[in-house]
Amino acid sequence: MILEAVMLPIKSGLESDFEVAFKKASKIISSMDGYLCHELHRCVEVQGKYLLLVRWESLESHTVGFRSSAEYQEWKKLLHHFYKPFPTVEHFEEIEI
């Protein structure tokens, strides 16, 4: 399992519109092969800052399967214009503790 983690900086004043668009985009990502689950969190201290966490079966499920799909193009249309600056996407693997 791979955890995708992204801090999403949303343009000021567009937070409500982003949340509405994200609800629509959630249907897209949740339909993808290799998708397990996702969460979106709004920062309490910083307005316009969100944390997106997505669990994938593998890194390739996200980087190849999702990102090279037609569905990703729709995801981009719905969400990418809200970001400033564009976010950095990172992937993590769980360690046993």
mmCIF file of C-alpha atoms in Angstrom:
data_model
loop_
_atom_site.group_PDB
_atom_site.id
_atom_site.type_symbol
_atom_site.label_atom_id
_atom_site.label_comp_id
_atom_site.label_asym_id
_atom_site.label_seq_id
_atom_site.Cartn_x
_atom_site.Cartn_y
_atom_site.Cartn_z
ATOM 1 C CA MET A 1 0.000 0.000 0.000
ATOM 2 C CA ILE A 2 1.213 3.505 -0.878
ATOM 3 C CA LEU A 3 0.048 6.719 0.768
ATOM 4 C CA GLU A 4 -0.040 9.800 -1.454
ATOM 5 C CA ALA A 5 0.192 13.004 0.602
ATOM 6 C CA VAL A 6 -0.339 16.473 -0.834
ATOM 7 C CA MET A 7 -0.606 19.900 0.778
ATOM 8 C CA LEU A 8 -3.058 21.850 -1.368
ATOM 9 C CA PRO A 9 -2.725 25.659 -1.239
ATOM 10 C CA ILE A 10 -6.042 27.074 -2.485
ATOM 11 C CA LYS A 11 -6.356 30.581 -3.904
ATOM 12 C CA SER A 12 -7.852 32.982 -1.374
ATOM 13 C CA GLY A 13 -11.621 33.260 -1.506
ATOM 14 C CA LEU A 14 -12.080 30.055 -3.521
ATOM 15 C CA GLU A 15 -12.148 27.573 -0.651
ATOM 16 C CA SER A 16 -15.904 26.871 -0.828
ATOM 17 C CA ASP A 17 -15.806 26.436 -4.598
ATOM 18 C CA PHE A 18 -12.829 24.095 -4.218
ATOM 19 C CA GLU A 19 -14.680 21.932 -1.697
ATOM 20 C CA VAL A 20 -17.688 21.634 -4.034
ATOM 21 C CA ALA A 21 -15.434 20.730 -6.965
ATOM 22 C CA PHE A 22 -13.522 18.242 -4.831
ATOM 23 C CA LYS A 23 -16.738 16.376 -4.012
ATOM 24 C CA LYS A 24 -17.256 15.902 -7.757
ATOM 25 C CA ALA A 25 -13.610 14.926 -8.287
ATOM 26 C CA SER A 26 -13.852 12.361 -5.475
ATOM 27 C CA LYS A 27 -16.150 10.272 -7.653
ATOM 28 C CA ILE A 28 -13.468 10.221 -10.347
ATOM 29 C CA ILE A 29 -10.547 9.128 -8.203
ATOM 30 C CA SER A 30 -12.561 6.564 -6.267
ATOM 31 C CA SER A 31 -13.436 4.775 -9.521
ATOM 32 C CA MET A 32 -9.806 4.150 -10.507
ATOM 33 C CA ASP A 33 -8.089 0.759 -10.481
ATOM 34 C CA GLY A 34 -5.735 0.478 -7.535
ATOM 35 C CA TYR A 35 -7.530 3.171 -5.510
ATOM 36 C CA LEU A 36 -8.212 2.230 -1.875
ATOM 37 C CA CYS A 37 -9.495 5.370 -0.105
ATOM 38 C CA HIS A 38 -8.910 9.095 0.330
ATOM 39 C CA GLU A 39 -9.400 11.911 2.830
ATOM 40 C CA LEU A 40 -9.383 15.684 2.532
ATOM 41 C CA HIS A 41 -8.591 17.807 5.596
ATOM 42 C CA ARG A 42 -8.919 21.593 6.009
ATOM 43 C CA CYS A 43 -6.151 23.250 8.045
ATOM 44 C CA VAL A 44 -7.355 24.852 11.267
ATOM 45 C CA GLU A 45 -4.521 27.395 11.510
ATOM 46 C CA VAL A 46 -4.013 28.446 7.873
ATOM 47 C CA GLN A 47 -6.923 29.518 5.685
ATOM 48 C CA GLY A 48 -6.862 27.966 2.226
ATOM 49 C CA LYS A 49 -4.583 25.079 3.167
ATOM 50 C CA TYR A 50 -5.787 21.493 2.735
ATOM 51 C CA LEU A 51 -4.208 18.077 3.155
ATOM 52 C CA LEU A 52 -5.126 15.331 0.698
ATOM 53 C CA LEU A 53 -4.316 11.733 1.610
ATOM 54 C CA VAL A 54 -4.929 8.961 -0.924
ATOM 55 C CA ARG A 55 -4.189 5.285 -0.402
ATOM 56 C CA TRP A 56 -3.250 3.277 -3.486
ATOM 57 C CA GLU A 57 -2.492 -0.416 -3.937
ATOM 58 C CA SER A 58 0.826 0.541 -5.585
ATOM 59 C CA LEU A 59 2.809 3.580 -6.689
ATOM 60 C CA GLU A 60 2.051 2.717 -10.304
ATOM 61 C CA SER A 61 -1.693 2.741 -9.613
ATOM 62 C CA HIS A 62 -1.327 6.481 -9.077
ATOM 63 C CA THR A 63 1.602 7.549 -11.232
ATOM 64 C CA VAL A 64 0.792 5.428 -14.283
ATOM 65 C CA GLY A 65 -2.802 4.224 -13.995
ATOM 66 C CA PHE A 66 -4.499 7.373 -12.750
ATOM 67 C CA ARG A 67 -2.216 10.035 -14.195
ATOM 68 C CA SER A 68 -2.268 8.625 -17.721
ATOM 69 C CA SER A 69 -6.040 8.144 -17.771
ATOM 70 C CA ALA A 70 -8.800 10.189 -19.382
ATOM 71 C CA GLU A 71 -10.306 10.493 -15.898
ATOM 72 C CA TYR A 72 -7.211 12.366 -14.729
ATOM 73 C CA GLN A 73 -7.821 14.983 -17.423
ATOM 74 C CA GLU A 74 -11.280 15.586 -15.926
ATOM 75 C CA TRP A 75 -9.747 15.703 -12.415
ATOM 76 C CA LYS A 76 -7.324 18.381 -13.631
ATOM 77 C CA LYS A 77 -10.142 20.451 -15.172
ATOM 78 C CA LEU A 78 -12.094 20.342 -11.922
ATOM 79 C CA LEU A 79 -9.261 21.097 -9.493
ATOM 80 C CA HIS A 80 -5.954 22.379 -10.835
ATOM 81 C CA HIS A 81 -7.067 25.993 -11.347
ATOM 82 C CA PHE A 82 -7.648 26.330 -7.581
ATOM 83 C CA TYR A 83 -3.978 25.761 -6.636
ATOM 84 C CA LYS A 84 -1.458 28.522 -6.037
ATOM 85 C CA PRO A 85 1.340 27.541 -6.043
ATOM 86 C CA PHE A 86 0.977 24.126 -7.628
ATOM 87 C CA PRO A 87 1.392 21.441 -4.939
ATOM 88 C CA THR A 88 4.107 18.830 -4.592
ATOM 89 C CA VAL A 89 2.864 15.241 -4.519
ATOM 90 C CA GLU A 90 4.758 12.771 -2.346
ATOM 91 C CA HIS A 91 4.337 9.047 -1.792
ATOM 92 C CA PHE A 92 4.981 7.116 1.416
ATOM 93 C CA GLU A 93 5.150 3.493 2.425
ATOM 94 C CA GLU A 94 4.193 2.292 5.876
ATOM 95 C CA ILE A 95 6.812 0.895 8.218
ATOM 96 C CA GLU A 96 6.118 -1.544 10.992
ATOM 97 C CA ILE A 97 6.642 -0.117 14.462
#
